[in-house]
Short mmCIF file of C-alpha atoms and ligand atoms in Angstrom, two decimals:
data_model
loop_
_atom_site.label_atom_id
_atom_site.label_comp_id
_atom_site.label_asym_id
_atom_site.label_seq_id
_atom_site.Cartn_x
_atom_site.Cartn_y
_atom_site.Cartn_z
CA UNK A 220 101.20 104.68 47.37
CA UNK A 221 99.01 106.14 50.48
CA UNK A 222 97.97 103.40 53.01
CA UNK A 223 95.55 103.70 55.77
CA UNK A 224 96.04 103.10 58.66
CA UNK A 225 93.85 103.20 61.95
CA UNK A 226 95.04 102.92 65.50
CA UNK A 227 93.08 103.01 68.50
CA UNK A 228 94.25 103.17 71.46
CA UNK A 229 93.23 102.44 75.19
CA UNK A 230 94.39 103.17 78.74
CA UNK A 231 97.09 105.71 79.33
CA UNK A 232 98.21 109.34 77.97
CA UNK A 233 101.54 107.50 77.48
CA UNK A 234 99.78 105.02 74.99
CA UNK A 235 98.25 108.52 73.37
CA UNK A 236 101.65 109.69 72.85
CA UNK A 237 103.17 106.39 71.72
CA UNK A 238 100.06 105.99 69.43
CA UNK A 239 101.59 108.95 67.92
CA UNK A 240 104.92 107.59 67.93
CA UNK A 241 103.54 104.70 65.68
CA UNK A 242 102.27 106.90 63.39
CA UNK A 243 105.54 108.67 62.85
CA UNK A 244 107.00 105.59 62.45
CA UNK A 245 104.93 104.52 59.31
CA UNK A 246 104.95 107.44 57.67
CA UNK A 247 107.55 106.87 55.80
CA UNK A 248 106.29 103.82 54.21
CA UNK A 249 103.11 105.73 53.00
CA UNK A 250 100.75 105.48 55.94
CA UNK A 251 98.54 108.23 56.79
CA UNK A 252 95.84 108.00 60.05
CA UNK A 253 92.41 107.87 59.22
CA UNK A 254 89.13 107.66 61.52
CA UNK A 255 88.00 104.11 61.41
CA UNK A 256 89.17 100.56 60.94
CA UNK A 257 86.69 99.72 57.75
CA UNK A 258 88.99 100.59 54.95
CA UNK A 259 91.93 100.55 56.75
CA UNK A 260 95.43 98.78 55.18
CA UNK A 261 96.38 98.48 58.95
CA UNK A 262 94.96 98.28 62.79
CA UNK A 263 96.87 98.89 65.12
CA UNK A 264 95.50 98.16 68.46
CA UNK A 265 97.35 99.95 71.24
CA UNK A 266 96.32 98.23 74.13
CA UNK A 267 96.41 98.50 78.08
CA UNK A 268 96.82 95.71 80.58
CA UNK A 269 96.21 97.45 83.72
CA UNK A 270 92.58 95.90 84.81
CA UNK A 271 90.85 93.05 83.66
CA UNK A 272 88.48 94.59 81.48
CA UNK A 273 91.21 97.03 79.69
CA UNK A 274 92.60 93.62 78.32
CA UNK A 275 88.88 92.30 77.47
CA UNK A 276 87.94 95.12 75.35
CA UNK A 277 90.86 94.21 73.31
CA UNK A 278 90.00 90.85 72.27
CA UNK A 279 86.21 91.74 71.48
CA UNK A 280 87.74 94.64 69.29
CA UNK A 281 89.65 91.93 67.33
CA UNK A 282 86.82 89.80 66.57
CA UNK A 283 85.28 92.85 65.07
CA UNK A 284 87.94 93.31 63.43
CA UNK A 285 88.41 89.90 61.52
CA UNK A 286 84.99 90.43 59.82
CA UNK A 287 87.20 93.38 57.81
CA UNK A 288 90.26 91.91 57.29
CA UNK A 289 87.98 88.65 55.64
CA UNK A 290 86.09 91.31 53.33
CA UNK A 291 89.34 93.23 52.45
CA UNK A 292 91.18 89.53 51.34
CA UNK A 293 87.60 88.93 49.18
CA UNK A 294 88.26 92.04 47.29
CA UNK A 295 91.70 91.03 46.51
CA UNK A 296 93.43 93.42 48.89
CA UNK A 297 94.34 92.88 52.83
CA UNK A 298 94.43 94.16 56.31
CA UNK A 299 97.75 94.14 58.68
CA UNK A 300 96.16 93.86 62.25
CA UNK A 301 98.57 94.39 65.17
CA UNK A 302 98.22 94.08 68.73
CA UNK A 303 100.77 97.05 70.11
CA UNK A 304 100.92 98.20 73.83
CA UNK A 305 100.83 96.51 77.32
CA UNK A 306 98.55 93.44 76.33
CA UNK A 307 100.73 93.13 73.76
CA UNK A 308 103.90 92.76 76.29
CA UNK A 309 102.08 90.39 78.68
CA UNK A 310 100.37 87.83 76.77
CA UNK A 311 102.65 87.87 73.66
CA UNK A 312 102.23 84.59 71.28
CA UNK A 313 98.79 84.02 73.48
CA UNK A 314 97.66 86.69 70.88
CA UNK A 315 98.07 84.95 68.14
CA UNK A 316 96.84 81.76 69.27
CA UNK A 317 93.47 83.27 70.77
CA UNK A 318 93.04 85.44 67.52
CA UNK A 319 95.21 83.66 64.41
CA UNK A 320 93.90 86.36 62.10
CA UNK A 321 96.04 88.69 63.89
CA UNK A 322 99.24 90.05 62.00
CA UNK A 323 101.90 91.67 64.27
CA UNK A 324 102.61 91.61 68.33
CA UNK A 325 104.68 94.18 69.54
CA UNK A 326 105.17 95.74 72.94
CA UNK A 327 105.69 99.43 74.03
CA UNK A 328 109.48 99.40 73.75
CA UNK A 329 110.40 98.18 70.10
CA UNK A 330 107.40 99.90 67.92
CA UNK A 331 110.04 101.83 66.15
CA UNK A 332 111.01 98.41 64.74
CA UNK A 333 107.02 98.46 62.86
CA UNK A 334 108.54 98.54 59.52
CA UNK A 335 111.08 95.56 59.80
CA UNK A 336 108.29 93.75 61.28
CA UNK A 337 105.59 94.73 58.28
CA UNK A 338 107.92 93.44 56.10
CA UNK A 339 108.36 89.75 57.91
CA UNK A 340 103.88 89.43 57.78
CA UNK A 341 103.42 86.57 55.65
CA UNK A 342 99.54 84.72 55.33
CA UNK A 343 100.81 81.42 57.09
CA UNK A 344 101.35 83.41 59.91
CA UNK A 345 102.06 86.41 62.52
CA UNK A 346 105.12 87.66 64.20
CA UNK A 347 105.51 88.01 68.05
CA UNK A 348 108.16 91.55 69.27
CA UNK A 349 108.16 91.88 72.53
CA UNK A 350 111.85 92.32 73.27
CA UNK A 351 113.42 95.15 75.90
CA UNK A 352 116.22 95.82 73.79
CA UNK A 353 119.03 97.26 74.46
CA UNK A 354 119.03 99.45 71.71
CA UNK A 355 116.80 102.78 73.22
CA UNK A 356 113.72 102.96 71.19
CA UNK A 357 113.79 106.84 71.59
CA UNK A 358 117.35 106.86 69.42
CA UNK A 359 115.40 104.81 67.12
CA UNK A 360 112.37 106.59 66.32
CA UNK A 361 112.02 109.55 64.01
CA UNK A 362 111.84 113.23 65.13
CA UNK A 363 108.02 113.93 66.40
CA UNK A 364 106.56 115.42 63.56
CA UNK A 365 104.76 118.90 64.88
CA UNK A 366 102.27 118.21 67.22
CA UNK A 367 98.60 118.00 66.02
CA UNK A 368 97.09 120.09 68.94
CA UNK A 369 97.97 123.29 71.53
CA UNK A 370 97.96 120.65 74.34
CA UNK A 371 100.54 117.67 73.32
CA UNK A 372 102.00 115.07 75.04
CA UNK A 373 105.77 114.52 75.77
CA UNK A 374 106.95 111.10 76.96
CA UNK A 375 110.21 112.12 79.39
CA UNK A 376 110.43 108.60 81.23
CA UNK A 377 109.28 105.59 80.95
CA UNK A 378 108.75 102.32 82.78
CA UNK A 379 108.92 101.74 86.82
CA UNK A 380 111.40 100.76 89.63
CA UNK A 381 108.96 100.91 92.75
CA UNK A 382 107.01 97.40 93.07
CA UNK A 383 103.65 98.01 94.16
CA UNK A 384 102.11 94.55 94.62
CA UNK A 385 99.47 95.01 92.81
CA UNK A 386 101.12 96.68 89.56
CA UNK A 387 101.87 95.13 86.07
CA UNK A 388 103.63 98.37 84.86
CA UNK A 389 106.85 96.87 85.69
CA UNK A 390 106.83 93.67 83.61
CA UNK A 391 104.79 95.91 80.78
CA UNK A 392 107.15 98.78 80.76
CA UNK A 393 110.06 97.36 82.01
CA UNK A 394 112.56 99.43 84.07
CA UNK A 395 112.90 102.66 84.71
CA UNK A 396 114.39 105.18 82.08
CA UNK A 397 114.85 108.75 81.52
CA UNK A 398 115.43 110.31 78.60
CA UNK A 399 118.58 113.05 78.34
CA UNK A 400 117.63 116.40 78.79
CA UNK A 401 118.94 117.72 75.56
CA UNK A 402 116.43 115.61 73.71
CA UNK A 403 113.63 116.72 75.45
CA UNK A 404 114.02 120.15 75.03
CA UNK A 405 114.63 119.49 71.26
CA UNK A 406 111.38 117.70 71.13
CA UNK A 407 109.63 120.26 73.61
CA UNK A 408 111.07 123.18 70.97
CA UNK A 409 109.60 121.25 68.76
CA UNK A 410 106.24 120.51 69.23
CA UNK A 411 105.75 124.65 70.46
CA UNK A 412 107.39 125.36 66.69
CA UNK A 413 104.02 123.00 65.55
CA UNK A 414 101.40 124.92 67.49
CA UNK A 415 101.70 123.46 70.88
CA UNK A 416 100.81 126.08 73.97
CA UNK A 417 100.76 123.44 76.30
CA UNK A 418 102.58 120.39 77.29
CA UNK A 419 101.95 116.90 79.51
CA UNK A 420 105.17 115.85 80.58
CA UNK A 421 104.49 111.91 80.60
CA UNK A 422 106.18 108.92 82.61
CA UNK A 423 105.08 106.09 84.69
CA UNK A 424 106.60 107.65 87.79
CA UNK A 425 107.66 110.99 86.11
CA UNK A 426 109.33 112.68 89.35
CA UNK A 427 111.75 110.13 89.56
CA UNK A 428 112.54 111.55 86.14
CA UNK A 429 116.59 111.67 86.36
CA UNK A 430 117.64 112.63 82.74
CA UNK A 431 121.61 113.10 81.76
CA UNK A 432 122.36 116.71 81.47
CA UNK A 433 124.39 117.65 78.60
CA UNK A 434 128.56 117.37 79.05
CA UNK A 435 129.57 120.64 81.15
CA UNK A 436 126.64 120.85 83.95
CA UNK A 437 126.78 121.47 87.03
CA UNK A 438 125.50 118.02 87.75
CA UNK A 439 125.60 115.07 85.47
CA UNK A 440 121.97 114.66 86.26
CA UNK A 441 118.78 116.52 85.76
CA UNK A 442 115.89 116.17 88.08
CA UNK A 443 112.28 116.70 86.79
CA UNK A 444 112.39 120.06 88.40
CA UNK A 445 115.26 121.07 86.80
CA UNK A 446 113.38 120.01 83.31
CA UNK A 447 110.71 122.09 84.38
CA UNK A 448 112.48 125.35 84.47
CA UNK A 449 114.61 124.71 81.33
CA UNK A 450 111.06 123.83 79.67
CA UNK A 451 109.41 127.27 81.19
CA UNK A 452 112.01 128.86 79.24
CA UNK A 453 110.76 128.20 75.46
CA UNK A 454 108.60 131.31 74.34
CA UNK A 455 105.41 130.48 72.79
CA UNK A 456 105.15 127.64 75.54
CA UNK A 457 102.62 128.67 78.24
CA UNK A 458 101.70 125.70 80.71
CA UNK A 459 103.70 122.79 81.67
CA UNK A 460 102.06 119.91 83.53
CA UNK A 461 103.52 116.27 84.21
CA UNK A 462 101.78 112.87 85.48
CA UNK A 463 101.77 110.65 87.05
CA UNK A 464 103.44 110.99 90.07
CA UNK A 465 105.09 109.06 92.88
CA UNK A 466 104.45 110.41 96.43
CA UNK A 467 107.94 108.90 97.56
CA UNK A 468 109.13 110.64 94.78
CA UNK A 469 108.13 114.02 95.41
CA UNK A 470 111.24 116.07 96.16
CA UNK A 471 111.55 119.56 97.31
CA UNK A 472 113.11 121.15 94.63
CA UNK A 473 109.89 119.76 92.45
CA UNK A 474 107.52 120.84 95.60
CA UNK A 475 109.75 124.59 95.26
CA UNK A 476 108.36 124.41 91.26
CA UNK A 477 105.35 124.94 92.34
CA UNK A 478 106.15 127.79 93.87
CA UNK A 479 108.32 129.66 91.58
CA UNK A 480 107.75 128.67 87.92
CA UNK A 481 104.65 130.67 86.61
CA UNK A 482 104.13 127.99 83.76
CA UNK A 483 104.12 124.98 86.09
CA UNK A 484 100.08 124.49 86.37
CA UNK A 485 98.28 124.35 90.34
CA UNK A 486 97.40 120.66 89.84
CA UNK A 487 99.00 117.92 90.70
CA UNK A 488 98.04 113.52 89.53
CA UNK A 489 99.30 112.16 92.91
CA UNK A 490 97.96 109.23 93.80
CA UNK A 491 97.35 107.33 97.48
CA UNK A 492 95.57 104.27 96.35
CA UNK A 493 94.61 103.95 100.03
CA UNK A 494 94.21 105.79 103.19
CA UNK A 495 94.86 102.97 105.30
CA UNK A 496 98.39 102.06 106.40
CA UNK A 497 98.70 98.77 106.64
CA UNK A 498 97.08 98.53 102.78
CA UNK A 499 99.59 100.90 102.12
CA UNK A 500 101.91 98.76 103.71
CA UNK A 501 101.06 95.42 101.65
CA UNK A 502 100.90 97.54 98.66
CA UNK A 503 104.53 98.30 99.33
CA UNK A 504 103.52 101.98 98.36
CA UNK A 505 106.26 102.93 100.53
CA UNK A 506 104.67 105.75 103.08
CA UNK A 507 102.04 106.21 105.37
CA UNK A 508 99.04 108.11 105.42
CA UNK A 509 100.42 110.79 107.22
CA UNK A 510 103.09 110.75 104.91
CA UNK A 511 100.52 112.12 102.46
CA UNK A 512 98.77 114.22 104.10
CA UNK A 513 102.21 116.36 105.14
CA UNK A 514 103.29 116.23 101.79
CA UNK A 515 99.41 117.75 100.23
CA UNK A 516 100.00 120.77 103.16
CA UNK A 517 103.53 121.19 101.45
CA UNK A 518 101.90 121.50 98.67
CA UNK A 519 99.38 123.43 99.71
CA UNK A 520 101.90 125.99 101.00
CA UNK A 521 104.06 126.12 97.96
CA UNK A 522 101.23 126.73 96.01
CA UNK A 523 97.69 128.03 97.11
CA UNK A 524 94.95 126.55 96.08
CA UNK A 525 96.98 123.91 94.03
CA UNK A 526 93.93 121.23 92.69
CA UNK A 527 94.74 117.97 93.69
CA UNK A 528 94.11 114.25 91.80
CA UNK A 529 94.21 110.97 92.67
CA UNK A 530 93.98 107.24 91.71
CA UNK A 531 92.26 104.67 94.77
CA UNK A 532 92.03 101.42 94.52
CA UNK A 533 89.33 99.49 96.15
CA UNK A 534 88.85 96.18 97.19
CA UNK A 535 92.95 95.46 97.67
CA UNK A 536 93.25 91.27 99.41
CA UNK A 537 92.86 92.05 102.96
CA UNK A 538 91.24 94.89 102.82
CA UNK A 539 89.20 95.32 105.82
CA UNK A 540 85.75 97.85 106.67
CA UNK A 541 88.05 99.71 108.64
CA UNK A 542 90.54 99.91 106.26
CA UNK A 543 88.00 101.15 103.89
CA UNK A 544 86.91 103.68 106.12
CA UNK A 545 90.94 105.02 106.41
CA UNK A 546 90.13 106.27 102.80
CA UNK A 547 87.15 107.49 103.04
CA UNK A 548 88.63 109.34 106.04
CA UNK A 549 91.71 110.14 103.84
CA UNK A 550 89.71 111.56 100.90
CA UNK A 551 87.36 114.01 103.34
CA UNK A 552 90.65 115.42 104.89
CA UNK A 553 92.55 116.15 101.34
CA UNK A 554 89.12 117.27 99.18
CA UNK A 555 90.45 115.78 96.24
CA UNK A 556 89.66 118.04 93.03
CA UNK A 557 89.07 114.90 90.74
CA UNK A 558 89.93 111.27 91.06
CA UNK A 559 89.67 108.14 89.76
CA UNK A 560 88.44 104.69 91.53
CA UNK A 561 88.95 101.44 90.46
CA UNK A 562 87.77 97.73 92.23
CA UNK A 563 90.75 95.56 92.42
CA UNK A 564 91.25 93.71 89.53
CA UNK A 565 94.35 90.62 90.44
CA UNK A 566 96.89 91.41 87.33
CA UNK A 567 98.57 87.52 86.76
CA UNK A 568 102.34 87.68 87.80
CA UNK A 569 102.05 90.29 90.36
CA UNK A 570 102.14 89.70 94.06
CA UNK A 571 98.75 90.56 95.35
CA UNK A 572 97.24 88.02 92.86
CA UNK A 573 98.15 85.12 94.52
CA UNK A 574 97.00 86.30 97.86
CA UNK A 575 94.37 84.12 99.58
CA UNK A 576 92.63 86.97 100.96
CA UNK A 577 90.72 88.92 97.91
CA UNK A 578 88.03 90.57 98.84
CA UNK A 579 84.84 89.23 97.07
CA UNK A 580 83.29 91.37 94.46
CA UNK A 581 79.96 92.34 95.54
CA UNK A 582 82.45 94.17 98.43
CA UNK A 583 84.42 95.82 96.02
CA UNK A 584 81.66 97.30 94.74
CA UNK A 585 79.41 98.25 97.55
CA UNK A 586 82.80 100.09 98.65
CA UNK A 587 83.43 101.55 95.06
CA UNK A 588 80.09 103.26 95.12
CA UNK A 589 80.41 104.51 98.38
CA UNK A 590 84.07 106.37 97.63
CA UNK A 591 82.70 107.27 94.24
CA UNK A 592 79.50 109.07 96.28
CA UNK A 593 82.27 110.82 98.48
CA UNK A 594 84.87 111.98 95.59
CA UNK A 595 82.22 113.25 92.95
CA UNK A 596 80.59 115.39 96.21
CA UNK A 597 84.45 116.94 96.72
CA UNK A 598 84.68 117.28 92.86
CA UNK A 599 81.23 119.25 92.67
CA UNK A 600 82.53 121.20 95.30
CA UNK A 601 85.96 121.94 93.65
CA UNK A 602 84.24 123.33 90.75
CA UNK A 603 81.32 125.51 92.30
CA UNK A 604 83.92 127.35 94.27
CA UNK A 605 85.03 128.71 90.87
CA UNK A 606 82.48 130.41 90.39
CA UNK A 607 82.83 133.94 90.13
CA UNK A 608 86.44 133.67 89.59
CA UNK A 609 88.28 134.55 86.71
CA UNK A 610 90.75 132.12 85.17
CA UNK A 611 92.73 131.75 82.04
CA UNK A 612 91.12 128.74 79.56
CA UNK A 613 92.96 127.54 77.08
CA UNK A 614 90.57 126.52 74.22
CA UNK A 615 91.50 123.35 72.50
CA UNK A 616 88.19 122.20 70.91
CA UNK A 617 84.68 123.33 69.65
CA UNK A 618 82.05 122.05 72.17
CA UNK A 619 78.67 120.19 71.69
CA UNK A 620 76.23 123.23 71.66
CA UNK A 621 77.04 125.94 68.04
CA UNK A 622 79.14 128.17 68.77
CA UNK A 623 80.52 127.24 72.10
CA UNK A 624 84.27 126.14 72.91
CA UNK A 625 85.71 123.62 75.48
CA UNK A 626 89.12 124.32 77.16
CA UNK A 627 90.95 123.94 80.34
CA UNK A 628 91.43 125.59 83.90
CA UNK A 629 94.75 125.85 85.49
CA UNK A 630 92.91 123.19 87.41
CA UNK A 631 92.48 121.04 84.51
CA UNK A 632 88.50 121.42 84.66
CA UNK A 633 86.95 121.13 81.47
CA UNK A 634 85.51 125.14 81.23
CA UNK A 635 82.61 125.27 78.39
CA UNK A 636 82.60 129.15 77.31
CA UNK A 637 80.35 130.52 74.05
CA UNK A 638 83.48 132.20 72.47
CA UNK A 639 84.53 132.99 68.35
CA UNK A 640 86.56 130.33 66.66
CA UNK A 641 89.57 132.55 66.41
CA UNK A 642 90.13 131.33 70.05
CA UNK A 643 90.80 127.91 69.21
CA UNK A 644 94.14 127.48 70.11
CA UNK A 645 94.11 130.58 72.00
CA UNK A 646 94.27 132.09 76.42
CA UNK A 647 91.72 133.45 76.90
CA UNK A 648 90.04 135.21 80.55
CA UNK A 649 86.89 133.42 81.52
CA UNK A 650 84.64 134.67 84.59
CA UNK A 651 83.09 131.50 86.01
CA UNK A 652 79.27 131.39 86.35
CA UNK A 653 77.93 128.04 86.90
CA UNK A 654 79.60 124.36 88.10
CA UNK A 655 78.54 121.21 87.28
CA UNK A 656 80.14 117.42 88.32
CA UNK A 657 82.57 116.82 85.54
CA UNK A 658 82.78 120.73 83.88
CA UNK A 659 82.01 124.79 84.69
CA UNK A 660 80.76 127.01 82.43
CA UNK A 661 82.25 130.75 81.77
CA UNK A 662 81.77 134.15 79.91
CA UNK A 663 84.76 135.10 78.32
CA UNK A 664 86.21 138.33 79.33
CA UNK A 665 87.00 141.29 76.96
CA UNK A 666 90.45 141.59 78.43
CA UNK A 667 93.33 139.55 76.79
CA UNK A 668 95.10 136.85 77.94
CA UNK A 669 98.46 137.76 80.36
CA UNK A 670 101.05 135.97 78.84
CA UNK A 671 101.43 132.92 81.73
CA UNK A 672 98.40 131.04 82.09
CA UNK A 673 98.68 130.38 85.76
CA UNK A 674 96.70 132.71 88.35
CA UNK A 675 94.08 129.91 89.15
N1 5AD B 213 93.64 96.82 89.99
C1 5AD B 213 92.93 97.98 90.04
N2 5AD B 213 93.46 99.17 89.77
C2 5AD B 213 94.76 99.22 89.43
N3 5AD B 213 95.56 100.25 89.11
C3 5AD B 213 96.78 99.76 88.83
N4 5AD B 213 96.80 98.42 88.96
C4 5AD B 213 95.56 98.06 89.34
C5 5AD B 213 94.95 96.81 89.64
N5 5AD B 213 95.63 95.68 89.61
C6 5AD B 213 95.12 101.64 89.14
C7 5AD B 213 95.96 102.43 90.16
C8 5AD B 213 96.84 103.26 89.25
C9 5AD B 213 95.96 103.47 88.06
C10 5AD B 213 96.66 103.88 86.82
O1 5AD B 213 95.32 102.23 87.87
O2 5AD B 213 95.08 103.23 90.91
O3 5AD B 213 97.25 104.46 89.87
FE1 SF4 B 214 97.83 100.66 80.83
FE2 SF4 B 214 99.90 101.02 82.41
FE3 SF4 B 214 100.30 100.17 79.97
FE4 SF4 B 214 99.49 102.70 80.38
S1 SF4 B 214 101.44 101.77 81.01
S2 SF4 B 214 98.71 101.31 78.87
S3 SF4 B 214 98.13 102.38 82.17
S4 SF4 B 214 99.24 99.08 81.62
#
């Protein structure tokens, strides 16, 4: 019989992907995805546990929630609510004691174990996964069934070894692990035999990405360069991107990708978190300032005009004016192409939270606003010098207005273009003619597509 189920997921493209995963994993037992929780035989929420708030939204979402399940048990059938994903790791059997109505709890690395667990619900009560088994989840799970859109996701490590002190990735995600190459390129084949044109290689720290090769290679191990190029080599596959990134981690032969493989897009997720070093330094990120900024002209060298991204975190215990200014300072000097800001939120368990020095919140956000004023003036900027210039979009979606479609740059800008439906899907050449804050806006050129979509 066909069951419904919902998911919804928060935070992360990795929690996208898994969301996916989950899907997969049900299918099998006769669930199919619909669009909303109301008449759904399961919720899965797949949570995120990286700020404060992330984790709030999840428990408000479950009170909605038991108002359905109570009206589904009235009418004789029932709901299966389960809390998936990294609040799901932390907190655990807190779940079920907050919210009793809730069914399952089971973290990012034993979701292929969904059925077994479906089958141990009972009324009196829920059941708590949050194991890191030794079994590898990834042997576990079905094949990826085709992917559902020309830009898909593609999980190639998971989980982190660096300790930033302010981080809860680690005890979420566990440590690090990379999948074998020969899988991935199974899976990349085929999601690009299901329609995909483009794909997100996805990991917590994806260039420390050190997959085994298959018996006979030169070297036992792969490096996410190395993945790169073997990935640039499956027809039908046109852009390659991968977040997020490390900057300790960025190695030369991934720096030389940039340079040589045509499908490898000009922008790079690479974030600082600070421009001052001695935040840097108590966020054991591992380099200096300066560190950055030589790697960004690397970068810049390898590949002109690569668009750069970055996470900052405001607000971090101890964190001075001056130190502030050291990212404002950092921020003018790199002209970030987009980025994303975030107050300090203390994560329980991780070093920085038991620091006596937090900064007090009216701070944090006097200091948010201010970066946010400088990043979304470097981001307007970004975009307006695009226009005039000719890029290849790939459409993915229709757009708000009739007969308009939204794709991506190179550059990952969101590139609104009035264009036929037959380009769904599709490359095609757009000349810039206007920029906005978050988009730009195109005419689409008669010419077709060149095979690569680089040439940003
Ligand atoms: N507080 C605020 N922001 C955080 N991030 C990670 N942990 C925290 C925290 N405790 C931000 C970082 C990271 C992004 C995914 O979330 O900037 O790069
Ligand atoms: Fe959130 Fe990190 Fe978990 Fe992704 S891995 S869902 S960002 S806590």
């Amino acid at each position: 019989m066909l069951k419904k189920l919902f998911i919804k997921t928060y935070g992360c493209q990795m929690n996208v992907y898994d969301s996916g995963r989950m899907a997969d994993v049900l299918a099998p037992l006769g669930y199919r995805r619909v669009e909303g929780p109301e008449d759904a035989d399961m919720v899965i929420l797949n949570t995120c546990h990286i700020r404060e708030k992330a984790s709030e939204k999840v428990f408000s979402e479950l009170g909605l929630l038991r108002a359905h399940k109570s009206r589904k048990r009235r009418e004789g059938s029932d709901m299966i609510i389960a809390v998936a994903g990294c609040v799901a790791q932390a907190e655990g059997p807190e779940i079920l004691a907050r919210a009793p109505h809730v069914d399952i709890v089971v973290g990012p690395q034993t979701y292929h174990r969904l059925p077994d667990l479906i089958a141990r619900v009972t009324r009196a009560g829920g059941v708590v996964d949050t194991d890191f088994p030794v079994e590898e989840k990834f042997d576990r799970l079905p094949k990826a069934r085709p992917a559902q859109s020309v830009s898909a996701y593609l999980t190639v490590q998971e989980g982190c070894d660096r300790s930033c002190t302010f981080c809860v990735v680690p005890y979420t995600r566990g440590a690090e692990m990379s999948r074998p190459l020969a899988d991935l390129i199974a899976e990349a084949q085929r999601l690009v035999a299901g329609g995909a044109r483009e794909i997100t290689l996805l990991g917590q720290n994806v260039n420390a990405y050190h997959g085994r090769n298959p018996a006979g290679a030169k070297r036992p191990v792969a490096s996410l360069a190395d993945l790169i190029a073997r990935l640039s080599e499956i027809d039908g596959l046109e852009r390659l991107r991968y977040t997020t990134s490390h900057p300790r981690d960025m190695t030369e032969d991934l720096i030389a990708a940039h340079r040589d493989l045509a499908k490898l897009m000009p922008h790079l997720h690479l974030p600082v978190q600070s421009g001052s070093d001695r935040v840097l330094k108590a966020m054991n990120r591992g380099h200096k300032a300066s560190d950055y900024l030589r790697l960004v002209a690397c970068l810049r060298k390898a590949r002109l005009g690569i668009a750069l991204s970055s996470d900052f975190i405001v607000g971090f215990p101890g964190e001075t004016e001056a130190d502030f200014r050291a990212t404002l300072e950092l921020a003018r000097e790199v002209g970030f192409a987009q980025a994303y800001s975030f107050k300090y939120s203390p994560r329980p368990g991780t070093p920085a939270a038991e620091r006596d020095d937090q900064v007090p919140e009216p701070v944090k956000s006097e200091r948010l606003a201010r970066l946010q004023e400088r990043l979304n003036a470097d981001q307007l900027a970004f975009n307006r010098a695009s226009v005039g210039r000719e890029m290849d979009v790939l459409f993915e979606r229709k757009g708000r207005v009739d007969g308009q479609l939204v794709g991506r740059s190179p550059a990952m800008q969101a590139v609104h273009a009035r264009a036929p439906k037959g380009l769904l899907g599709r490359l095609a050449r757009v000349r810039v003619s206007q920029a906005g804050p978050n988009s730009v806006t195109g005419e689409i050129l008669p010419v077709a597509a060149s095979a690569v979509g680089g040439g940003a």
